[in-house]
Amino acid sequence: MELVLETKNINKHFRKPVDFHVLKDISLGIKKGEFASIMGKSGSGKSTLLYILSTMDTDYTGELFLNNELATGKPPQELSRLRNKHIGFVFQFHYLLSEFSVVENVMLPAKKLAEKSHAEIEHDAMEKLKMLHIEHLAKQRASRISGGEKQRVAIARALINSPSILMGDEPTGNLDSHNSENVFSIFKRLKEEEGLSLLVVTHDEDFANRTDRIIQMEDGRIVS
Amino acid sequence: MTNWKVILNIAKTHLLTKMKSTVTAALGVTFGIGAYITLVSFMTGLNEMLDSLILNQTPHIHLYNEIEPTKEQPVALYEQFKGAFNVVESVKPKQSQRKIHNALPILNYLKKDDKVMGATPQLQANIFYLSGSIELGGNLVGVDIMEEARLYNIRDYIVEGTAEALKNSENGILLGAGLAKKMSLSMGDRVQISTVKGDIFPLKIVGIYQSGIAEIDNIRSFANLKSVQRILGEAQNYVTDINVKLQDMGEAPAMANVLSKQFKIKATDINEANAQFETGSNIRNLITYAVSITLLIVAGFGIYNILNMLIYEKMKDIAILKATGFSGGDVQLIFMSQAMIIGAIGGILGLIIGYGLSVLIDNVAFETEALPTITTYPINYNIGYYVIGISFALLSTFIAGWLPSNKAKRIDPVRIIRGT
Ligand SMILES: Nc1ncnc2c1ncn2[C@@H]1O[C@H](COP(=O)(O)OP(=O)(O)OP(=O)(O)O)[C@@H](O)[C@H]1O
Ligand SMILES: [Mg+2]
C-alpha cells in the first residue's frame, strides 16, 4: 500500500532552557486512506511531532516524505506551497480569521493556491460547508458563531484544496461529547467516501479506539 | 508567483476593521506632505519673486571704468631704481575718465554676438534735484528706454506713465518714487535739476519709477540717453556703462573675463554681484526641507507604531495564514501593502491639501510699497514638488512599514499555536 506520509529517524531537541531530547528516532508511515490516531501522556511530544509532520517546524534531524517526496531541507517558500496544496490542519483551538466571513475563511487557502477561478472556489467552499451542515452560516462573521461551528469551519478550510492528508491536534479537545461525536463521524465519512488520509492527536480513548490504528507515544518515542 | 488579489484583500480587510488607526496614520502622512507642498510652494515662490526682483534689474555683465590707482607707479619704470625698495606715499587715482572709450564700437561688437541678448548703453550722471532752496543729491541715468524695457522689464517698475512717453519726449524724466514723494511732485510737473558744474535744466515728469528698493528710489531717475548727454554737454558717444544681457546667464563669468581683457575695461558679472543673494534662498530651502522631513519622520513613527500594534494583535492570524500555506513573503506583503496604502492615500490627500492651501495663499492680498508689481503672495506651482512630495510619502511609509512587516514575516507559527 502507498504511503502519503513517511518519516525516517526523526530526532528533535529543544535547546532552551536546557537541552531536551523531545523526539527520539521517530519512524512511521501513514497509508493512503488510513485513519490513524496518536495517543500518549501529556508532554510525550505529540504536538511537537505533528508540527514537524505538517512542515511548519523544520528544526529536526531525520527525513520526512510527503507523497514519497523528500520534504526535509526544502526552502520555506516551497514548504509553504506544499502545506497549502497537500496538508490540511485542524487545531484544538479553531483558529479562524475573525474579521472575515465563514466562507471567506474557507476560501482563503484555495485563493492562495490560485488553481481555480473565484467562482469555482466559492462553489467548492459552499460544498464543503454543506457537507458539514453549516452552509447557512456562510455569510456570518467568523467571530460570531459557536465553538462547534468554528471547528467545522476549520475542517472545511482544511479540506478546501483536497489535501493528501488531514492532520489534527486534539480537534475535539474543546468540544462537548455531542460535537465531538459529530467531528468524528465527519472524519470517518471523509475517509470512507473520499479516501482521505487522517492523522489525529487525541486524548479521547473512545475516539482513538474507533480509528484504524493507534500510534502510542511515550517520552518522545513511539512505543506501539 | 504572488497572488496579489488575496494579499490586497486581506490588507484591505485589516485596514477597514482598524479604521481609526488607519485614518490616524494616513492623516499623519497628509499633514507631512501638505505642509511640505505648502511650504515649498510658498518659499520657492518667494525665492523666485525676490530673484526676479533683483535679477530682472541686474545686467548679466556690467562694463564700466573704475576710478583706481595705476597698478604700476611711475617710479617702477625708472631704470635707476630698479630692484630698490621704493616707497610711494599719498597715491592718487590715475587720471582717467568715467567715459568708456570706444563705447559705440563695443556696443556694435556686442550686438553682433549670438550669445548676447542685448547690450544697452547708459550714462550715469551725478546731479542735484532742486526743490525750492533744497538740493537733493542723486543721479540721472541716460538710457535707451525701449531696450531697457525689452531686456530688464523696466515697465514693471514704471508705476505711473509709460516707457513710450519718455521715449517721445525731448526732456522727459522718469522720476524715482522716493524723490517724487520727498519733493511732492507728480506726473506732468516739472523738476529742476542741476549738474555738478552748476547748469540748471527743467525736466518734465513723464513717469514715476519705483524699483521697490528704497535706496534706489530715493536717488535715481531715468531720462533718454541723448537728453543726459546734452545736459552734460557731451558728445553722442559719451557713455559710462554698458549693460549686457546674455542668452545664458551661466556664461557671464567667462564672458566678463574675456570682455575685460579685450577692451581693457572693468567687467563684473551677475554672480559676483549677487553672491550674498544665494544665501537667503538656500536658508529658505533648508527651513522648508527641515520642517517637512521632521513632520514626515513623525508620520513615519505613527505608521511604524500602528503596524507594530496591528501585527501584535494579528499574531494568531499570521500563524493561521502560515499554517494554511501563505509564505513569510506573502505575510510581509500583506503588511507592506497596508503601509503603502496608508502612504499613498495620506500622500495624495496631502498633495490636495497642499495645493488647496497654496491656492489660498496665492489669493491673499499682499500689497507693499516696496514691491509695486506684486499684488498677492507669490506661489510656485511646480509639478516637480508634487512628484517629490508623493515619493517622499511612499518612501517614508515604506521604511516605516519595512521593520514591522519584516517581523511579521519571521513569526514562527508553531510558537504562536503552542502559546495558546
Ligand atoms: N518551545 C519549547 N521549548 C522547550 N521545551 C518545550 C517547548 N515546547 C514544548 N516543550 C516540551 O516538549 C515536550 C513535548 O511537548 P508537546 O507539546 O509535544 O507535548 P504533547 O504530547 O503535545 O502534550 P499535550 O498532550 O499536553 O498537548 C514537553 O515536555 C514540553 O514541555
Ligand atoms: Mg499537545
XYZ file of C-alpha atoms and ligand atoms in Angstrom:
676
model
C 0.000 0.000 0.000
C 1.250 3.505 -0.894
C 2.328 5.881 1.871
C 1.161 9.502 1.908
C 3.446 10.335 4.772
C 6.607 8.698 5.995
C 9.323 9.628 8.493
C 12.756 8.111 8.952
C 14.604 8.536 12.255
C 13.273 11.928 13.193
C 15.011 13.419 16.226
C 14.383 16.766 17.784
C 15.977 18.652 20.623
C 14.794 21.734 22.451
C 17.961 23.576 23.413
C 16.394 26.139 25.700
C 16.215 26.400 28.637
C 18.213 23.147 28.863
C 18.940 20.560 26.201
C 15.878 18.320 25.958
C 15.641 15.374 23.562
C 11.922 15.636 22.829
C 11.553 13.246 19.843
C 13.636 10.089 19.617
C 14.052 8.091 16.392
C 10.521 8.558 15.128
C 9.916 6.357 12.087
C 6.353 5.893 10.925
C 4.241 5.710 7.790
C 0.626 6.634 7.085
C -1.017 4.734 4.243
C -3.361 6.276 1.712
C -6.884 6.250 3.090
C -5.751 5.361 6.587
C -7.306 6.992 9.669
C -4.589 6.946 12.337
C -4.616 8.468 15.809
C -1.744 9.423 18.107
C -2.137 8.952 21.844
C 0.179 9.463 24.737
C 0.627 11.234 28.013
C 0.790 14.970 28.183
C 4.321 16.092 27.332
C 5.194 12.960 25.386
C 5.825 15.038 22.229
C 2.657 14.501 20.172
C 2.142 18.129 19.200
C 5.847 18.579 18.537
C 5.752 15.636 16.129
C 2.648 16.920 14.372
C 4.253 20.329 13.768
C 7.208 18.607 12.127
C 4.951 16.401 10.012
C 2.995 19.441 8.852
C 6.309 21.063 7.707
C 5.774 24.090 9.961
C 8.728 23.077 12.147
C 11.945 22.430 10.235
C 14.339 22.276 13.168
C 14.925 18.492 13.372
C 17.169 15.730 12.024
C 15.989 12.736 10.002
C 13.816 12.640 6.906
C 10.202 13.463 6.157
C 8.492 12.267 2.958
C 5.165 13.528 1.650
C 3.737 11.520 -1.248
C 7.163 9.856 -1.489
C 8.834 13.183 -1.999
C 11.504 14.365 0.430
C 10.220 17.467 2.224
C 13.173 17.806 4.583
C 15.553 20.595 3.620
C 13.269 22.316 1.126
C 13.271 26.131 1.145
C 10.462 27.770 3.187
C 8.722 29.072 0.072
C 8.314 25.534 -1.276
C 7.239 24.177 2.086
C 4.508 26.817 2.223
C 3.264 25.656 -1.133
C 3.434 22.012 -0.088
C 1.452 22.797 3.031
C -1.058 24.777 1.010
C -1.689 22.018 -1.503
C -1.167 18.750 0.363
C -1.771 19.276 4.069
C -4.934 20.222 5.870
C -4.502 21.179 9.512
C -7.128 21.408 12.247
C -6.122 22.861 15.590
C -7.505 22.326 19.045
C -8.467 25.990 19.087
C -10.426 26.596 15.927
C -8.202 29.367 14.588
C -10.244 31.424 12.156
C -9.607 34.921 10.797
C -12.220 36.699 12.879
C -12.700 39.685 10.551
C -13.589 37.526 7.571
C -16.848 35.736 6.886
C -17.111 31.985 7.292
C -16.999 31.322 3.567
C -14.051 33.676 3.079
C -12.132 31.784 5.740
C -12.769 28.548 3.919
C -11.812 30.032 0.553
C -8.538 31.608 1.647
C -6.170 28.624 1.144
C -7.688 27.959 -2.284
C -7.265 31.590 -3.276
C -3.639 31.343 -2.255
C -3.226 28.183 -4.333
C -4.859 30.009 -7.252
C -5.527 26.895 -9.315
C -9.216 27.596 -9.707
C -11.337 30.589 -10.577
C -13.037 32.606 -7.864
C -16.437 31.181 -8.786
C -15.191 27.591 -8.638
C -13.532 28.230 -5.285
C -16.703 29.725 -3.881
C -18.697 26.775 -5.179
C -16.240 24.297 -3.601
C -16.344 26.163 -0.312
C -20.140 26.053 -0.235
C -19.996 22.315 -0.988
C -17.689 21.736 1.982
C -19.915 23.848 4.232
C -22.960 21.898 3.066
C -21.227 18.613 3.743
C -20.577 19.828 7.306
C -24.147 21.169 7.625
C -23.129 24.778 8.201
C -23.909 26.311 4.807
C -26.449 28.634 6.462
C -23.534 30.328 8.307
C -21.572 31.104 5.126
C -22.023 34.885 5.260
C -21.641 35.173 9.043
C -18.571 36.771 10.518
C -16.259 34.021 11.761
C -16.202 35.592 15.220
C -19.983 35.300 15.583
C -20.504 31.521 15.546
C -20.266 28.838 18.243
C -17.179 26.771 19.092
C -18.509 23.597 17.486
C -19.421 25.519 14.367
C -15.994 27.124 14.263
C -14.362 23.727 14.429
C -16.403 22.569 11.465
C -15.439 25.719 9.552
C -11.806 24.923 10.325
C -12.314 21.418 8.938
C -13.905 22.828 5.796
C -10.916 25.154 5.395
C -8.503 22.234 5.856
C -10.321 20.336 3.094
C -10.736 23.101 0.523
C -7.627 22.218 -1.509
C -8.370 18.445 -1.387
C -5.202 17.694 0.600
C -3.339 14.379 0.640
C -3.611 14.227 4.415
C -5.618 15.912 7.142
C -3.834 16.447 10.461
C -5.499 17.404 13.691
C -4.058 18.331 17.071
C -6.796 17.442 19.550
C -9.511 18.706 17.193
C -12.203 17.572 19.616
C -10.360 18.637 22.752
C -12.542 21.668 23.284
C -15.867 20.210 22.216
C -18.652 18.582 24.188
C -19.393 14.897 23.575
C -22.102 15.680 21.060
C -19.919 17.907 18.913
C -17.003 15.576 19.430
C -19.042 12.705 18.047
C -20.076 14.890 15.163
C -16.457 15.688 14.214
C -15.512 12.020 14.484
C -18.262 10.968 12.104
C -17.216 13.674 9.659
C -13.654 12.308 9.681
C -14.900 8.765 9.293
C -17.068 9.733 6.350
C -14.211 11.610 4.658
C -12.046 8.524 4.951
C -14.738 6.182 3.656
C -16.297 8.333 0.963
C -13.299 10.277 -0.280
C -10.400 8.030 0.696
C -8.809 10.811 2.739
C -5.817 10.001 4.956
C -6.077 11.298 8.518
C -3.653 11.667 11.399
C -5.242 12.917 14.608
C -3.745 13.520 18.037
C -6.300 12.813 20.757
C -6.673 12.179 24.463
C -10.094 10.642 23.931
C -9.817 6.847 24.274
C -13.222 6.176 22.628
C -12.276 8.347 19.692
C -8.924 6.596 19.255
C -10.364 3.104 19.559
C -12.629 3.707 16.574
C -9.731 4.711 14.267
C -7.811 2.255 12.055
C -4.611 2.448 14.073
C -3.403 3.958 17.346
C 0.159 5.241 17.500
C 1.147 5.260 21.164
C 3.825 7.719 22.280
C 5.843 7.780 25.489
C 8.687 10.163 26.341
C 9.300 11.078 22.716
C 9.277 7.508 21.395
C 6.683 5.521 19.514
C 6.025 2.510 21.688
C 3.368 0.767 19.622
C 4.262 33.809 -8.019
C 2.449 36.270 -5.810
C -1.289 36.230 -5.530
C -1.900 39.973 -5.227
C -5.665 39.719 -5.133
C -5.682 37.679 -1.942
C -2.934 39.737 -0.328
C -4.594 43.055 -1.080
C -7.946 41.685 0.043
C -6.509 40.722 3.428
C -4.678 44.057 3.699
C -7.876 45.912 2.891
C -9.859 43.969 5.486
C -7.268 44.738 8.160
C -7.303 48.433 7.296
C -11.090 48.661 7.237
C -11.562 46.895 10.563
C -8.938 49.188 12.099
C -10.450 52.296 10.564
C -9.463 54.632 13.388
C -5.794 53.704 13.359
C -5.746 53.740 9.585
C -7.169 57.237 9.457
C -4.785 58.470 12.148
C -1.792 57.063 10.317
C -2.915 58.425 6.958
C -3.579 61.861 8.449
C -0.017 61.917 9.786
C 1.262 61.499 6.252
C -1.280 64.005 4.965
C -0.029 66.680 7.349
C 3.595 65.983 6.479
C 3.057 66.171 2.735
C 0.524 69.000 2.925
C 2.966 71.079 4.948
C 5.786 70.250 2.553
C 3.810 71.263 -0.535
C 2.536 74.458 1.052
C 5.906 75.451 2.437
C 7.913 74.603 -0.630
C 5.443 76.311 -2.983
C 5.429 79.441 -0.860
C 9.138 79.528 -0.109
C 10.251 78.923 -3.674
C 7.611 81.379 -4.851
C 9.158 83.900 -2.517
C 12.640 82.998 -3.720
C 11.623 83.386 -7.327
C 9.963 86.704 -6.651
C 12.988 88.065 -4.853
C 15.278 86.617 -7.503
C 13.388 88.258 -10.307
C 13.175 91.474 -8.315
C 16.942 91.671 -8.219
C 17.881 89.686 -11.296
C 15.466 91.413 -13.643
C 17.111 94.697 -12.909
C 20.630 93.400 -12.898
C 22.572 93.029 -16.121
C 24.473 89.790 -16.622
C 27.641 91.725 -17.342
C 28.302 95.310 -16.408
C 31.076 97.154 -18.252
C 32.441 100.390 -16.804
C 35.617 102.248 -15.974
C 36.659 102.115 -12.379
C 38.451 105.020 -10.819
C 41.537 103.399 -9.306
C 45.245 103.983 -8.889
C 47.670 102.685 -11.524
C 48.956 99.280 -10.594
C 52.480 100.334 -11.551
C 53.567 103.622 -10.089
C 55.877 105.684 -12.368
C 58.874 105.077 -10.118
C 58.848 101.398 -11.069
C 59.553 102.343 -14.683
C 62.644 104.291 -13.773
C 65.748 102.230 -14.670
C 67.949 103.503 -11.871
C 65.549 102.463 -9.079
C 65.086 99.006 -10.421
C 65.470 96.446 -7.632
C 65.355 99.167 -4.997
C 62.722 99.248 -2.249
C 60.521 102.157 -3.357
C 58.033 103.775 -1.029
C 55.296 105.915 -2.592
C 53.058 107.856 -0.269
C 49.742 109.582 -0.958
C 48.910 107.519 -4.003
C 46.169 109.167 -6.077
C 43.817 107.573 -8.564
C 45.086 107.684 -12.062
C 43.851 110.470 -14.274
C 41.034 108.867 -16.186
C 37.516 109.382 -17.394
C 34.348 107.573 -16.397
C 33.609 107.555 -20.078
C 34.015 104.248 -21.860
C 36.471 104.663 -24.647
C 35.145 103.321 -27.955
C 31.700 102.736 -26.441
C 29.899 102.678 -29.788
C 32.205 100.090 -31.431
C 31.952 97.932 -28.287
C 28.149 98.114 -28.421
C 28.153 97.191 -32.079
C 30.502 94.326 -31.421
C 28.316 93.002 -28.590
C 25.082 93.308 -30.528
C 26.539 91.094 -33.270
C 27.446 88.342 -30.814
C 24.962 85.444 -30.868
C 25.345 84.827 -27.167
C 24.226 88.338 -26.354
C 20.527 89.017 -25.992
C 21.120 92.726 -25.811
C 23.605 95.421 -24.863
C 22.455 98.789 -23.626
C 24.449 101.968 -23.172
C 23.934 104.041 -20.066
C 25.188 107.401 -18.976
C 25.184 107.820 -15.237
C 25.385 111.421 -14.181
C 25.581 112.774 -10.665
C 23.132 115.607 -10.335
C 21.129 117.556 -7.800
C 17.363 117.702 -7.718
C 16.310 121.209 -6.866
C 13.228 121.746 -4.788
C 12.950 125.323 -3.629
C 16.123 126.002 -1.727
C 16.832 122.363 -1.068
C 19.271 120.370 -3.202
C 18.851 116.615 -3.162
C 21.845 114.663 -4.361
C 21.126 111.844 -6.749
C 21.798 110.522 -10.149
C 20.220 110.664 -13.503
C 20.653 107.711 -15.788
C 20.529 108.238 -19.506
C 19.147 105.111 -21.148
C 17.765 103.693 -24.341
C 14.375 103.219 -22.706
C 12.940 100.775 -25.244
C 15.926 98.466 -24.853
C 15.663 98.692 -21.068
C 12.023 97.715 -21.365
C 12.851 94.755 -23.608
C 15.734 93.427 -21.536
C 15.118 94.440 -17.946
C 11.323 94.722 -17.689
C 11.635 98.331 -16.674
C 7.933 98.727 -17.488
C 7.109 96.694 -14.369
C 8.669 99.421 -12.316
C 7.124 102.400 -14.028
C 4.192 102.865 -11.678
C 2.835 105.919 -13.431
C 3.265 106.966 -17.030
C 4.797 104.813 -19.753
C 8.149 103.978 -21.284
C 6.840 105.290 -24.609
C 6.080 108.669 -23.072
C 9.721 109.024 -22.100
C 10.926 107.917 -25.494
C 8.776 110.520 -27.224
C 9.730 113.480 -25.104
C 12.875 115.567 -25.588
C 13.300 116.488 -21.930
C 11.181 113.986 -20.065
C 12.229 112.277 -16.864
C 11.137 109.109 -15.075
C 11.403 110.346 -11.526
C 12.245 107.975 -8.661
C 9.201 107.353 -6.469
C 11.027 108.304 -3.293
C 12.119 111.585 -4.862
C 8.621 112.346 -6.101
C 7.307 111.864 -2.598
C 10.004 113.947 -0.945
C 9.515 116.829 -3.349
C 5.721 116.427 -3.577
C 5.893 116.141 -7.321
C 3.607 114.163 -9.570
C 3.031 113.334 -13.222
C 3.162 116.312 -15.535
C 5.025 118.545 -13.083
C 8.410 119.997 -13.839
C 11.510 119.256 -11.828
C 14.672 121.334 -11.869
C 17.965 119.517 -11.902
C 21.433 120.878 -11.626
C 24.602 119.317 -12.971
C 27.760 119.173 -10.916
C 29.061 122.093 -12.962
C 26.038 124.138 -11.899
C 23.964 124.215 -15.095
C 20.253 124.060 -14.351
C 17.727 122.258 -16.551
C 13.979 121.878 -16.183
C 12.682 118.414 -16.980
C 9.107 117.245 -17.383
C 7.945 114.298 -15.307
C 6.508 111.759 -17.773
C 6.552 108.841 -15.350
C 7.314 107.642 -11.853
C 9.822 104.854 -11.331
C 9.637 102.527 -8.336
C 12.084 99.624 -8.095
C 10.936 98.535 -4.664
C 14.346 99.208 -3.201
C 14.155 102.467 -1.246
C 17.833 103.351 -1.565
C 17.449 103.380 -5.307
C 14.078 105.093 -5.490
C 15.351 107.922 -3.328
C 18.129 108.947 -5.683
C 17.722 107.547 -9.154
C 15.768 108.863 -12.125
C 15.855 107.961 -15.781
C 15.956 110.085 -18.897
C 16.782 109.482 -22.541
C 20.477 108.943 -23.213
C 20.537 111.873 -25.619
C 18.937 114.216 -23.089
C 21.538 113.389 -20.467
C 24.374 113.763 -22.970
C 23.001 117.161 -23.835
C 22.601 118.162 -20.189
C 26.216 117.262 -19.520
C 27.311 118.929 -22.721
C 28.894 115.770 -24.011
C 29.030 114.179 -27.457
C 26.770 111.377 -28.678
C 29.390 108.730 -27.947
C 29.687 109.634 -24.271
C 28.608 106.504 -22.359
C 29.704 105.494 -18.854
C 28.248 101.988 -18.590
C 27.338 99.183 -20.887
C 24.947 96.551 -19.590
C 24.946 93.183 -21.298
C 22.231 90.556 -21.057
C 23.201 87.119 -22.305
C 21.084 84.302 -23.660
C 22.562 82.068 -20.959
C 23.347 83.614 -17.606
C 25.803 80.817 -16.845
C 28.269 82.144 -19.388
C 28.507 85.507 -17.668
C 31.716 84.953 -15.637
C 33.719 83.616 -18.595
C 32.458 86.270 -20.956
C 33.075 89.070 -18.422
C 36.643 87.917 -18.216
C 37.107 87.953 -21.973
C 35.472 91.380 -22.413
C 37.531 92.844 -19.605
C 40.790 91.755 -21.275
C 39.681 92.552 -24.805
C 38.548 96.109 -24.111
C 40.770 96.898 -21.105
C 37.724 97.731 -19.059
C 36.215 96.706 -15.734
C 33.624 93.937 -16.204
C 31.613 92.466 -13.330
C 29.287 89.538 -13.800
C 25.995 88.803 -12.102
C 27.286 86.025 -9.864
C 29.819 88.348 -8.352
C 27.166 90.997 -7.847
C 24.696 88.651 -6.185
C 26.840 86.274 -4.201
C 25.081 87.116 -0.933
C 21.722 86.699 -2.529
C 22.047 82.923 -2.911
C 22.451 82.504 0.838
C 18.919 83.737 1.528
C 17.417 81.286 -0.956
C 19.438 78.439 0.481
C 18.315 79.158 4.025
C 14.658 79.267 2.970
C 15.055 75.919 1.212
C 16.767 74.483 4.263
C 13.883 75.542 6.511
C 11.332 74.051 4.117
C 13.011 70.674 3.992
C 13.847 70.587 7.698
C 10.207 71.191 8.649
C 8.803 68.758 6.075
C 11.231 65.983 6.917
C 10.522 66.408 10.624
C 6.776 66.111 10.005
C 7.296 63.057 7.816
C 9.507 61.381 10.397
C 6.757 61.915 12.960
C 4.230 60.476 10.500
C 6.598 57.577 9.831
C 6.780 56.782 13.530
C 2.985 56.830 13.641
C 2.773 54.266 10.871
C 5.509 52.194 12.463
C 3.611 52.149 15.761
C 0.266 51.334 14.267
C 1.650 48.495 12.161
C 3.535 47.138 15.142
C 0.345 47.133 17.194
C -1.606 45.576 14.356
C 0.933 42.803 13.915
C 0.897 42.134 17.636
C -2.899 41.871 17.561
C -2.875 39.725 14.437
C -0.255 37.285 15.667
C -2.784 34.418 15.534
C -3.988 35.375 12.086
C -0.409 35.384 10.878
C 0.144 31.916 12.337
C -3.030 30.655 10.634
C -2.069 32.138 7.306
C 1.322 30.498 7.533
C -0.142 27.168 8.654
C -2.526 27.160 5.697
C 0.196 27.797 3.159
C 0.944 31.514 2.986
C 4.686 32.111 2.884
C 6.602 34.591 5.044
C 6.928 36.785 1.958
C 3.136 36.796 1.489
C 2.644 37.866 5.101
C 5.228 40.625 4.697
C 3.476 41.812 1.545
C 0.149 41.942 3.395
C 1.566 44.371 5.948
C 3.717 46.270 3.474
C 0.654 46.844 1.302
C -1.128 48.261 4.318
C 1.740 50.677 4.909
C 1.858 51.645 1.252
C -1.911 52.110 1.029
C -1.756 54.406 4.067
C 1.192 56.225 2.476
C -0.481 56.587 -0.912
C -3.854 57.745 0.414
C -2.274 60.035 3.002
C 0.198 61.338 0.444
C -2.374 62.090 -2.254
C -4.592 63.793 0.312
C -1.543 65.764 1.401
C -0.926 66.883 -2.174
C -4.528 68.003 -2.491
C -4.449 69.864 0.823
C -1.073 71.362 -0.049
C -2.445 72.521 -3.382
C -5.554 73.927 -1.716
C -3.517 75.881 0.815
C -1.220 77.135 -1.941
C -4.189 78.453 -3.909
C -5.466 80.070 -0.735
C -2.152 81.805 -0.053
C -1.897 82.727 -3.700
C -5.139 84.671 -3.381
C -4.302 86.501 -0.190
C -3.671 90.136 -0.990
C -0.108 91.167 -0.357
C 0.473 94.781 -1.203
C 3.551 96.599 -0.198
C 5.067 99.791 -1.412
C 8.414 98.077 -1.773
C 7.087 95.634 -4.364
C 4.943 97.518 -6.872
C 4.379 94.584 -9.229
C 3.185 92.178 -6.527
C -0.475 92.090 -5.506
C -0.778 88.665 -3.830
C 1.607 86.326 -2.045
C 3.798 84.503 -4.527
C 3.321 80.752 -5.028
C 5.364 78.475 -7.217
C 3.194 75.718 -8.708
C 5.913 73.372 -9.804
C 4.702 69.867 -10.638
C 8.142 68.632 -9.593
C 7.406 69.365 -5.935
C 4.258 67.252 -6.118
C 6.290 64.380 -7.549
C 8.861 64.807 -4.771
C 6.032 65.011 -2.213
C 4.366 61.739 -3.184
C 7.731 59.985 -3.492
C 8.571 61.293 -0.027
C 5.299 59.893 1.348
C 5.814 56.495 -0.253
C 9.449 56.297 0.787
C 8.783 57.183 4.417
C 5.854 54.756 4.703
C 7.934 52.087 3.003
C 10.670 52.491 5.601
C 8.130 52.668 8.443
C 6.391 49.515 7.176
C 9.537 47.568 6.493
C 10.602 46.787 10.052
C 7.231 45.624 11.440
C 6.366 43.680 8.291
C 9.737 42.010 8.371
C 8.986 40.969 11.928
C 5.654 39.516 10.765
C 7.471 37.642 8.024
C 9.701 35.921 10.572
C 6.971 34.995 13.075
C 7.192 31.276 13.803
C 3.641 29.861 13.562
C 4.489 26.921 15.819
C 5.329 29.224 18.708
C 2.068 31.108 18.324
C -0.041 27.977 18.011
C 1.684 26.410 21.036
C 1.309 29.616 23.002
C -2.417 29.084 23.426
N 9.460 25.620 22.944
C 9.786 24.667 23.828
N 10.946 24.727 24.488
C 11.292 23.769 25.367
N 10.545 22.713 25.634
C 9.366 22.585 25.011
C 8.924 23.550 24.080
N 7.727 23.185 23.593
C 7.437 22.035 24.210
N 8.397 21.675 25.070
C 8.429 20.458 25.853
O 8.404 19.358 24.980
C 7.639 18.337 25.486
C 6.643 17.869 24.463
O 5.697 18.883 24.237
P 4.422 18.640 23.356
O 3.668 19.899 23.266
O 4.835 17.980 22.096
O 3.621 17.590 24.251
P 2.232 16.927 23.923
O 2.473 15.478 23.836
O 1.574 17.585 22.799
O 1.440 17.253 25.260
P -0.114 17.589 25.436
O -0.829 16.290 25.389
O -0.195 18.199 26.795
O -0.505 18.530 24.368
C 7.001 18.868 26.748
O 7.700 18.330 27.849
C 7.185 20.334 26.682
O 7.411 20.849 27.983
Mg -0.108 18.842 22.512
